Coordinates of C-alpha atoms in Angstrom, one line a residue:
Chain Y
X1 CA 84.2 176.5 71.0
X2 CA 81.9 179.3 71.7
X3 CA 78.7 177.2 70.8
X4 CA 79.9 174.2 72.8
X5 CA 80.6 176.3 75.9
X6 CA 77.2 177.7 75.8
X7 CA 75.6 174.9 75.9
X8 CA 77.7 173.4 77.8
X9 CA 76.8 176.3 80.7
X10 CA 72.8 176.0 79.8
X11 CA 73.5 172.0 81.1
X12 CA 72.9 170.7 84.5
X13 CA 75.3 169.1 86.7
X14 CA 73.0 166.7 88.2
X15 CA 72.3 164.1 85.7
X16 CA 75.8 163.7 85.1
X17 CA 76.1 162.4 88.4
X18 CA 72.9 160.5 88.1
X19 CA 74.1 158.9 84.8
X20 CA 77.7 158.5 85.8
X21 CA 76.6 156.3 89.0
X22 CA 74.2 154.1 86.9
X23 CA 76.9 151.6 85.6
X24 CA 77.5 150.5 88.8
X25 CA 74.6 149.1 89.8
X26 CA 73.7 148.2 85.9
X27 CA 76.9 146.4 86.1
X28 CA 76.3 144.5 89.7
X29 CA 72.8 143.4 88.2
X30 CA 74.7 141.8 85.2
X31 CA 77.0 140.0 87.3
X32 CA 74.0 138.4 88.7
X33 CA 72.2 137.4 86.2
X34 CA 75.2 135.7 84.7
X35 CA 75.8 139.1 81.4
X36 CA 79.7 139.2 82.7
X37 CA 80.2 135.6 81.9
X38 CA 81.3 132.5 84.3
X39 CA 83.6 134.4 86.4
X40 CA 81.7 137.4 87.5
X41 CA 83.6 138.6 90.5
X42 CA 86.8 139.3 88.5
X43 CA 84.8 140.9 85.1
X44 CA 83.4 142.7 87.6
X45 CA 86.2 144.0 89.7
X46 CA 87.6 144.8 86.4
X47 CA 84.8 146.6 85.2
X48 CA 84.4 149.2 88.0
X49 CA 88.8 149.6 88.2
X50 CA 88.5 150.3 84.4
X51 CA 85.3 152.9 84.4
X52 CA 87.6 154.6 87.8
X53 CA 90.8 154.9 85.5
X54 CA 88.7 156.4 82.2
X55 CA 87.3 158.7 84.8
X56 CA 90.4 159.9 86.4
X57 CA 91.6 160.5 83.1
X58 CA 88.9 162.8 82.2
X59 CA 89.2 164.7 85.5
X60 CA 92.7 165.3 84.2
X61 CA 91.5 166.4 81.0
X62 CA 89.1 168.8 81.7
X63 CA 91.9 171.2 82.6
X64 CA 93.8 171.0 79.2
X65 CA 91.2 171.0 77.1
X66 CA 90.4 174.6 78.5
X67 CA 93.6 176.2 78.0
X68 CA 94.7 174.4 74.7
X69 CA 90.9 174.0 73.2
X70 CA 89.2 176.6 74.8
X71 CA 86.7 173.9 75.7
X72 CA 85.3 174.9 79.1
X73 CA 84.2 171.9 81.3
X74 CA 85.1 172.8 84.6
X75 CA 81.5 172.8 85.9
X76 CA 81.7 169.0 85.5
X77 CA 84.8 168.1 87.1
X78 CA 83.9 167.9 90.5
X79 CA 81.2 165.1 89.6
X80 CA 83.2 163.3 87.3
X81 CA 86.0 163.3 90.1
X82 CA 83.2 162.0 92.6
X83 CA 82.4 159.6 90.5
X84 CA 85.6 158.5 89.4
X85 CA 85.9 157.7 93.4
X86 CA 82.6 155.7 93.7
X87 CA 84.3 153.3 91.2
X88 CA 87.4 153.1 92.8
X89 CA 85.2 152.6 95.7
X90 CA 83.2 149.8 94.3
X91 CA 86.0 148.1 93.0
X92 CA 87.7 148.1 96.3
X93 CA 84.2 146.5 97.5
X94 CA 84.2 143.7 95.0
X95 CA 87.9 142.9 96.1
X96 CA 87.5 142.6 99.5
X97 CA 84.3 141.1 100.2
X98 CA 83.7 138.9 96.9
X99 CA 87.0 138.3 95.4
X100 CA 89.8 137.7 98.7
X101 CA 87.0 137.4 101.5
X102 CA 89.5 136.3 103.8
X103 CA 90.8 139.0 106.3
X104 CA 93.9 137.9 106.8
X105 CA 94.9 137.2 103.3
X106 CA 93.7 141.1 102.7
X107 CA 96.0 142.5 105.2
X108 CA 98.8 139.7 102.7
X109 CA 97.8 141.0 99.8
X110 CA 98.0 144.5 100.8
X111 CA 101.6 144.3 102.3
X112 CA 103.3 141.5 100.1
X113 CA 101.7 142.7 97.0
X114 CA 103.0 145.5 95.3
X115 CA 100.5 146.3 92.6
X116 CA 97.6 145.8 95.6
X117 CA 99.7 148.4 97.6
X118 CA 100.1 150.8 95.1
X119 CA 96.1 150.5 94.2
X120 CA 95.5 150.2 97.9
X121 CA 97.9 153.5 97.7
X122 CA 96.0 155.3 95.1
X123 CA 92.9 154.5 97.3
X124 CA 94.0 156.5 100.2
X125 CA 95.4 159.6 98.0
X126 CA 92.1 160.2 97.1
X127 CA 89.8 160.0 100.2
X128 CA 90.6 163.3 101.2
X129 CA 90.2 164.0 97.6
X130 CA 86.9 162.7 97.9
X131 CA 85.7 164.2 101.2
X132 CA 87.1 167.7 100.4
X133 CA 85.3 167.7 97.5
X134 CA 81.9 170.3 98.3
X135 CA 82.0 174.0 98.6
X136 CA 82.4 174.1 102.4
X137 CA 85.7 172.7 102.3
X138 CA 86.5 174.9 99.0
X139 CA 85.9 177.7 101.2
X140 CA 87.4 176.8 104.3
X141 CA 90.9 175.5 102.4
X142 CA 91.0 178.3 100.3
X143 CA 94.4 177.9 98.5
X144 CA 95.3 175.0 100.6
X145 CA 92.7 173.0 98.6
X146 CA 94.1 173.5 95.4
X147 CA 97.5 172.3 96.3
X148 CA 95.6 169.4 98.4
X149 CA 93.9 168.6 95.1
X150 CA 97.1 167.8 93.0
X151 CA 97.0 164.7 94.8
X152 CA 94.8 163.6 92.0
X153 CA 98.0 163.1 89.8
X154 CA 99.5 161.0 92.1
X155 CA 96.4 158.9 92.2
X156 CA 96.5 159.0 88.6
X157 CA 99.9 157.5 88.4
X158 CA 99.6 154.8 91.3
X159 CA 96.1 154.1 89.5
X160 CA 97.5 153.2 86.0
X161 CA 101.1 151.6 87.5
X162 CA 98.4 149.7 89.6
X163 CA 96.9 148.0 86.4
X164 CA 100.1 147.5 84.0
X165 CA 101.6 145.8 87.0
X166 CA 98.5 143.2 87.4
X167 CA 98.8 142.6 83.6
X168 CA 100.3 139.2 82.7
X169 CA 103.2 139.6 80.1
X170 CA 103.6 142.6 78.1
X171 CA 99.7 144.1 76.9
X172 CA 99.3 147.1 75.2
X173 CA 95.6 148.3 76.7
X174 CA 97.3 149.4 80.5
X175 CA 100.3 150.9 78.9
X176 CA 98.0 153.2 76.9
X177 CA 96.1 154.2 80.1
X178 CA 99.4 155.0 81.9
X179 CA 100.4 156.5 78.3
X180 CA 96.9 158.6 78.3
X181 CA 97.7 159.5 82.6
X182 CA 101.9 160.9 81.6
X183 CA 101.0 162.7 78.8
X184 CA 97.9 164.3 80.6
X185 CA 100.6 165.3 83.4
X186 CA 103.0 166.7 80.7
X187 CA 100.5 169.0 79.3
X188 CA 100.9 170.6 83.0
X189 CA 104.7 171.5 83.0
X190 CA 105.0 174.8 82.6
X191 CA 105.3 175.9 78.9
X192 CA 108.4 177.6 78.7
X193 CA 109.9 174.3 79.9
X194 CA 109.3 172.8 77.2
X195 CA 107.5 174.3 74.2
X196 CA 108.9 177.5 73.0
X197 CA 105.6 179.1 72.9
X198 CA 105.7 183.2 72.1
X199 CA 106.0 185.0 76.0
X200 CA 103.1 186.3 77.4
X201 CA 101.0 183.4 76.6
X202 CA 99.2 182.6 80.1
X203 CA 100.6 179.9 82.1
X204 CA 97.2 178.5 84.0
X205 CA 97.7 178.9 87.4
X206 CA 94.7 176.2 88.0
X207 CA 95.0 173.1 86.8
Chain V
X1 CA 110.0 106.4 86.9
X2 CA 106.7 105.9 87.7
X3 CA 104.3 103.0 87.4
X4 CA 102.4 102.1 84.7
X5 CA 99.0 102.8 84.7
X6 CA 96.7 100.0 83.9
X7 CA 92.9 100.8 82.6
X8 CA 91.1 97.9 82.5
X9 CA 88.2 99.3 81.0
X10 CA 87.2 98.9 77.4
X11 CA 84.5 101.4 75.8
X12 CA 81.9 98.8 76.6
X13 CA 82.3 99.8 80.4
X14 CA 81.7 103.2 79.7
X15 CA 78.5 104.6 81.3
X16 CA 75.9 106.3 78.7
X17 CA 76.3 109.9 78.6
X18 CA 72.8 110.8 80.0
X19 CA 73.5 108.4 82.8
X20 CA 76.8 109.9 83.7
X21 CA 75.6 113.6 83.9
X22 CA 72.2 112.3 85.6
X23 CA 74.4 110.1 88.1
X24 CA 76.8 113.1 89.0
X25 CA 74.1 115.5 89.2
X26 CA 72.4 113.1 91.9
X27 CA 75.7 112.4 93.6
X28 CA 76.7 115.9 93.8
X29 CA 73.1 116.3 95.6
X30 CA 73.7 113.2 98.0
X31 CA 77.6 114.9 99.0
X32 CA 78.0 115.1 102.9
X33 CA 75.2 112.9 103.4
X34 CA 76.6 110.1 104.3
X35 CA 73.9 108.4 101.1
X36 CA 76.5 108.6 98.5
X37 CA 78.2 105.7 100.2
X38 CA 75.0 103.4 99.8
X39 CA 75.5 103.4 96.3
X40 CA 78.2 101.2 96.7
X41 CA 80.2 100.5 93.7
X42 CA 79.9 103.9 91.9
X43 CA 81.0 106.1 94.8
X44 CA 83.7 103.7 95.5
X45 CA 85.5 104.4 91.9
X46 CA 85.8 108.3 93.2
X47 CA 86.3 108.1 96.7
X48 CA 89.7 110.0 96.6
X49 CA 88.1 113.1 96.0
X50 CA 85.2 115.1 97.9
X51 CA 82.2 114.8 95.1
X52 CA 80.9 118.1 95.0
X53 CA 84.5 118.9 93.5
X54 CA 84.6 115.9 91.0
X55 CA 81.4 117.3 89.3
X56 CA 82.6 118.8 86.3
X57 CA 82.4 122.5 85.1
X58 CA 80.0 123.2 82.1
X59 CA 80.9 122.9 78.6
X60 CA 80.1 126.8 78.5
X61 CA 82.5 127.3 81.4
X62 CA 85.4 125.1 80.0
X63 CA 84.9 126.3 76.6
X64 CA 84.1 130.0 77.0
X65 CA 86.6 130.8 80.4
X66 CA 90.3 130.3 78.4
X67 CA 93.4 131.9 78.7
X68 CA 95.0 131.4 75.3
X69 CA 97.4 134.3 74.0
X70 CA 97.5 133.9 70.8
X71 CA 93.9 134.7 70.7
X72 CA 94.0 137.8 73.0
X73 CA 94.2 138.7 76.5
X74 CA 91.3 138.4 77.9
X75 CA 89.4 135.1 79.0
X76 CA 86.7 135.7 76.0
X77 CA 89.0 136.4 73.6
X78 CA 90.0 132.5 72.6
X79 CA 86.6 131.5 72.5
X80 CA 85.5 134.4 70.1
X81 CA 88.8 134.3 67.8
X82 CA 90.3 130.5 68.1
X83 CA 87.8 129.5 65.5
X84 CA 90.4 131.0 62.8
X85 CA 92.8 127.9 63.5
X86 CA 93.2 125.7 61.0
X87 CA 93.6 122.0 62.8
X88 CA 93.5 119.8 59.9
X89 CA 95.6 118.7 58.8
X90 CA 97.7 119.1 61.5
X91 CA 101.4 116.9 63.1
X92 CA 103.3 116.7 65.3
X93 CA 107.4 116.9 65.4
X94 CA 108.5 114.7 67.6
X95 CA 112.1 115.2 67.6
X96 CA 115.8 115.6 70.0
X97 CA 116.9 112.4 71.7
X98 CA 114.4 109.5 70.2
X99 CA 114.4 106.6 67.9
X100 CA 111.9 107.5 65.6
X101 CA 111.9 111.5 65.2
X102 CA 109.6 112.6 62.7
X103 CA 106.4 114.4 61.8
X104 CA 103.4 112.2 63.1
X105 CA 100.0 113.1 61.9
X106 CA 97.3 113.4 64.3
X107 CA 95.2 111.0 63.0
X108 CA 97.9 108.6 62.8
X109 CA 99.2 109.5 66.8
X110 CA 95.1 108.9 67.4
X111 CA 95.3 105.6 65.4
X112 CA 98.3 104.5 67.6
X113 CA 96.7 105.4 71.2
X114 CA 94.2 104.3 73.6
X115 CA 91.5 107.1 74.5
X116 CA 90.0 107.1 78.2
X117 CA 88.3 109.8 80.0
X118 CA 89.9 112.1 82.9
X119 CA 88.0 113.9 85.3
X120 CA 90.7 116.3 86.7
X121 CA 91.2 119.3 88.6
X122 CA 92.2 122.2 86.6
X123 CA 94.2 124.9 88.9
X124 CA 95.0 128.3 87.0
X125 CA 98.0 130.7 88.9
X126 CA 95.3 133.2 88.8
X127 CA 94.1 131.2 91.6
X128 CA 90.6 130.0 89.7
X129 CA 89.5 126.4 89.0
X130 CA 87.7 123.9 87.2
X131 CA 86.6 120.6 86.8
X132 CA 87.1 118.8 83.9
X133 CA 86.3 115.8 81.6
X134 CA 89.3 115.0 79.2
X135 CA 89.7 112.6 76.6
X136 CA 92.7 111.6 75.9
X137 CA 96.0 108.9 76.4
X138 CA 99.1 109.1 78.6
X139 CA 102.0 110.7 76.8
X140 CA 104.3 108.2 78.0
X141 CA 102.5 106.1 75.4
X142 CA 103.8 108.5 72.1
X143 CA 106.8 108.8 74.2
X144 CA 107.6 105.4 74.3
X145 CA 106.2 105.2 70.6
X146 CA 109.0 107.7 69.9
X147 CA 111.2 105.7 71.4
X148 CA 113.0 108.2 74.4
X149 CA 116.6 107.5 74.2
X150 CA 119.2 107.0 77.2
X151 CA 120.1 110.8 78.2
X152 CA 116.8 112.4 77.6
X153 CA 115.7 114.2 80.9
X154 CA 113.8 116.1 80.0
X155 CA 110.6 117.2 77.5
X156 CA 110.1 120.0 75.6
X157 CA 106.9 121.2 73.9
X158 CA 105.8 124.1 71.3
X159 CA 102.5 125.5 70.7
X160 CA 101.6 126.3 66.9
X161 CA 102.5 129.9 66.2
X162 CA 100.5 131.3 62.8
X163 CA 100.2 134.8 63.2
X164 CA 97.7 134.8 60.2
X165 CA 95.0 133.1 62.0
X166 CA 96.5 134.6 65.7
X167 CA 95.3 138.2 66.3
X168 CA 96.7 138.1 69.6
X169 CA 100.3 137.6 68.3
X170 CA 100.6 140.8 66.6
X171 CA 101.2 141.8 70.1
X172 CA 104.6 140.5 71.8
X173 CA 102.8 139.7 75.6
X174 CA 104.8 136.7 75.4
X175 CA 108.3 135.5 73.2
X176 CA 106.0 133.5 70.7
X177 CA 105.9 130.7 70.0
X178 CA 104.4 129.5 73.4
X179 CA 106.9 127.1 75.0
X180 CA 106.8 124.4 77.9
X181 CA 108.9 121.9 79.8
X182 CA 108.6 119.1 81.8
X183 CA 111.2 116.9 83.1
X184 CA 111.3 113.5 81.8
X185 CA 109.6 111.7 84.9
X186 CA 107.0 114.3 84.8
X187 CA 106.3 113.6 81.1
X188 CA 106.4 109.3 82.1
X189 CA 103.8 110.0 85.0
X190 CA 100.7 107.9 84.3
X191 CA 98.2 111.5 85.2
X192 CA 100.2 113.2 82.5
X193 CA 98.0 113.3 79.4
X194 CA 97.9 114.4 76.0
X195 CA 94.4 115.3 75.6
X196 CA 92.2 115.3 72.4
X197 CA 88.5 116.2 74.0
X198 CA 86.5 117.0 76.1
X199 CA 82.8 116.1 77.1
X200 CA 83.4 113.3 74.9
X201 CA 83.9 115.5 71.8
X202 CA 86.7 116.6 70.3
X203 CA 88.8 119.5 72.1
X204 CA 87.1 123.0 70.6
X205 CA 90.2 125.1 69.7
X206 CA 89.9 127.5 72.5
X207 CA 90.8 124.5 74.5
X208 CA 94.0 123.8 72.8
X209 CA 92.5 121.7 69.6
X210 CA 93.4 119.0 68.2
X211 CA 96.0 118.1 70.8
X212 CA 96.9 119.9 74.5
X213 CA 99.1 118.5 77.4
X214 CA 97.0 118.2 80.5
X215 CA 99.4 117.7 84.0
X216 CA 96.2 118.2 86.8
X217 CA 99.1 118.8 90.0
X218 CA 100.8 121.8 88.4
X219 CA 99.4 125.5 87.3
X220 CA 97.4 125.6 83.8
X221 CA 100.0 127.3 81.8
X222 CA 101.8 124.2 82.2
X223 CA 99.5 122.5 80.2
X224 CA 100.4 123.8 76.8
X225 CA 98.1 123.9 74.0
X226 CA 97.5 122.6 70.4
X227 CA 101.3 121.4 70.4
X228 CA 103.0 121.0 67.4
X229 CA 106.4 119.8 68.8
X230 CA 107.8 117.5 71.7
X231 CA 111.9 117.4 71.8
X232 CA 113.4 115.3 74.3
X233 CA 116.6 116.4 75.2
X234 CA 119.0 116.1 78.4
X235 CA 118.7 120.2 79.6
X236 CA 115.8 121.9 81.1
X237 CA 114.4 123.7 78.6
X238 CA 113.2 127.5 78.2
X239 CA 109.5 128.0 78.7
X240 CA 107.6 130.9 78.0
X241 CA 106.5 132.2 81.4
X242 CA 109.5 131.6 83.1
X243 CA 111.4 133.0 79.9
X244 CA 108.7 136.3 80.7
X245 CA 109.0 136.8 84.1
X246 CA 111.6 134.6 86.1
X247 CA 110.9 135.2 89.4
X248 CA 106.8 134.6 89.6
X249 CA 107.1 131.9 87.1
X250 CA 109.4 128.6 88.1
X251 CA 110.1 125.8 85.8
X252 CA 108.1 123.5 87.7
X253 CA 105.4 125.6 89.1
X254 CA 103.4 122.4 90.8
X255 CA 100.3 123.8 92.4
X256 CA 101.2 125.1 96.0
X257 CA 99.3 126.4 98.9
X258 CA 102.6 127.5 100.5
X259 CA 104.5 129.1 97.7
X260 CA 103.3 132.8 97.6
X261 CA 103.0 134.0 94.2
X262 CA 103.9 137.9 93.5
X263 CA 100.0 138.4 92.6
X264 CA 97.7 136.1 93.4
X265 CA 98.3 134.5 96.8
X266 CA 97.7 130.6 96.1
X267 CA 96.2 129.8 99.8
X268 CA 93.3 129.3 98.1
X269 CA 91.0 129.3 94.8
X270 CA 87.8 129.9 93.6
X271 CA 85.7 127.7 91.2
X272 CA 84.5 129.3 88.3
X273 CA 80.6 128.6 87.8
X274 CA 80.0 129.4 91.8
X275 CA 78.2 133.0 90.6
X276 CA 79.1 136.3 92.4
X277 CA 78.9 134.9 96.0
X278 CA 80.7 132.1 95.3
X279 CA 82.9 131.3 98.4
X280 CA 86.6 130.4 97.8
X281 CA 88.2 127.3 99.0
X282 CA 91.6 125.8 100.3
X283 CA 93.7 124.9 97.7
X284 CA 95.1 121.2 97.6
X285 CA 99.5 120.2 97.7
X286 CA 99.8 119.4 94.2
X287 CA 96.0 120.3 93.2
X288 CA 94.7 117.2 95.0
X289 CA 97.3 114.9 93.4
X290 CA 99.7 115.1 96.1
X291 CA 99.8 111.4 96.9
X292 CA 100.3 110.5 93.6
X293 CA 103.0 113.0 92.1
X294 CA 104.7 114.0 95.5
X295 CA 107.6 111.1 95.1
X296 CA 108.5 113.0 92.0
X297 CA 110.1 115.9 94.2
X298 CA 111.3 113.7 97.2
X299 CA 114.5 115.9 98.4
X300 CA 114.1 119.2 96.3
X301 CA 113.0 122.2 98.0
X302 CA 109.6 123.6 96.8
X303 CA 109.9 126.9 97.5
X304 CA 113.2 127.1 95.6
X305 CA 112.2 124.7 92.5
X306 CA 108.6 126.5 92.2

């Protein structure tokens, strides 16, 4: 792991963040030009609501892979969080102004439909995710903006209920996201709960 | 139970292909201008229905925009895996509470029937639609071919279930094999079809090959695919969606602007082939077919019988 650390410290944050954003607009430009089929809203709502869930799984990641692999990609997480949120973001977008269009069957959907709440949910659980996330507000929180920040697993979970619940019949690809999401969590209990590891070994306070 | 329907058009009536696409590509153009009506004769024939909205979808949209299980989730999947289906040779049971039960071959059902064209609204209950040109005869034709016997209320249907040439039936999204229901006067109504193309060529398999139930005024998944067996019997019987998920999927499940749906509000729809900006429109009582098919449901409560 030693190697991959290193060079992993000799990269640059910025073009993950440059690279990460370029789907989106990659994948709006597709939509026009008919590449997402006959049906573009929806392939592309689903696109950008995917790409956020694969993201917020990797945010949760990054913190396990340290302590059980040793592999160290913490430098990342804050853009891979950001961007994680631009999706969830631009999928929102898609839904409200291309797919429903129609205020007041929003404000519906959003009451009367309990996967749209729970996404809608998820949503709000990470803005202050979102807006807290720069080094002033590291700062200012101090410890508060750790425990802010486990709001992320909450998102997490409202994020991947959100898409088994919009599933028709039983299919196997959400439940592996919400599968991928739990057992990410898990890894986060506590050791001793669980896993009679030998005492001593460091219980990450971070996660 | 309902009328008869009379076509008293033979094949020799039938307008050139080239003619009919050029004709509805000019009408659609002439829609809201008041000219459609100076063309006299041929506007008169579809007069019920707002032209822009009778213009068919593509052959790409139809054909590559399916939901069809056993080939997979998503809307590509049936057009990239149905191809696997073996159609031919290929009957149909037609068995419970008739004269004549037995295994009818296709080409002996087609021998028996008369083919005419249907341009009908096609309403999924993921709130998208289409426009499409079927081929195909009235299934109270092979009912009454059958011979439907005294206490048969109602019409059962199954959709072919080979898991060797299904990939999508490895998984259990739905109790396999697909099932469907109508109630006998449903199955009588002369808009009910058993359809056998479309475009004027046979049905590709995405789209339910050889042989599919079309019934325009209820929700698509009504309008079970490549059916391999109609039992008429005198209880309403189990169908899949309803079997999956009881309280967002009724037994009759007519297309309805006022009976919310758990997921997708059904106020309103969108037609597929409208690009990203497309706008969504109202949605139609009964699709569009309400003054046709509402007598069926005289008395019942809609929100309760969904």
């Amino acid at each position: 792991m030693g190697f991959a650390n290193q060079l992993v410290r000799c990269l640059p944050v910025w073009p993950v963040y440059l690279l990460g954003a370029l789907p989106g607009p990659w994948l709006f430009y597709l939509g026009l030009t008919g590449g997402l089929g006959v049906e573009p809203i929806k392939a592309l709502e689903h696109e950008y609501g995917e790409l956020a869930l694969q993201l917020l799984i990797l945010t949760l990641a990054i913190s396990p892979l340290r302590r059980l692999l040793g592999l160290n990609l913490l430098k990342f997480r804050r853009a891979i969080g950001l961007l994680c949120f631009f999706y969830v973001l631009c999928h929102l977008l898609v839904w409200l102004v291309l797919d429903v269009q129609i205020l007041g069957q929003i404000l519906t959907d959003i009451a009367k439909r309990p996967y749209i709440t729970i996404g809608m949910g998820a949503f709000v659980l990470m803005l202050p995710l979102a807006l807290t996330s720069n080094n002033l507000s590291v700062r200012k929180l101090g410890r508060t903006w750790s425990r802010l920040h486990r709001l992320t697993y909450a998102a997490a979970v409202l994020g991947a209920v959100h898409f088994v619940m919009l599933a028709k019949g039983f299919q196997i690809e959400p439940l592996i996201y919400l599968g991928l999401v739990l057992f990410l969590l898990a890894l986060r209990v506590p050791y001793s709960r669980w896993l009679r590891l030998p005492s001593g070994t460091p219980v990450s306070g971070r996660s | 139970m309902a009328r008869r329907w009379t076509n008293d058009l033979t094949p020799a009536d039938a307008t050139p292909e080239a003619v009919f696409w050029n004709r509805r590509r000019i009408m659609a153009g002439l829609a809201g201008s008041g000219l459609a009506a100076a063309l006299g004769t041929q506007a008169r024939a579809e007069a019920a229905l707002p032209e822009e909205e009778l213009a068919p979808n593509t052959w790409e949209e139809v054909t590559g925009y399916c939901n069809f299980y056993e080939f997979g989730t998503g809307k590509g999947d049936p057009s990239e895996y149905a191809e696997r289906m073996t159609t031919e040779p290929w009957s149909v049971a037609i068995d419970g509470l008739v004269d004549n039960p037995g295994d009818y071959s296709f080409e002996q059902i087609l021998s028996e029937m008369t083919l005419e064209e249907r341009i009908y609204r096609f309403r999924c209950v993921e709130a998208w639609s289409m426009v499409v040109p079927w081929q195909g005869f009235e299934l109270a034709d092979l009912l009454t071919l059958a011979g439907v016997q005294e206490g048969a209320k109602y019409v059962a249907f199954e959709t072919l279930y080979r898991p060797s040439e299904m990939p999508g039936t490895i998984y259990k999204v739905l109790d396999w094999p697909y099932r469907e229901g109508l109630r006998l006067d449903e199955a009588m109504h002369p808009l009910t079809i058993m359809a056998t193309g479309i475009f004027g060529k046979p049905l590709p398999n995405q789209n339910g090959a050889p042989l599919r139930l079309v019934v325009p005024w209820k929700y698509g998944f009504k309008s079970i695919k490549s059916v391999v067996r109609i039992t008429l019997t005198d209880e309403e019987p189990p169908t899949s969606w309803n079997m999956a998920n009881p309280r967002e999927y009724g037994f009759y499940s007519n297309v309805n602007p006022e009976v919310s749906h758990p997921r997708w509000s059904q106020a309103s729809e969108r037609r597929i082939g409208g690009g990203l900006f497309a706008r969504r429109q109202p949605t139609l009582m009964f699709n569009g077919y309400e003054a046709e098919v509402a007598a069926l449901y005289e008395g019942m409560d809609l929100s309760e019988y969904f």
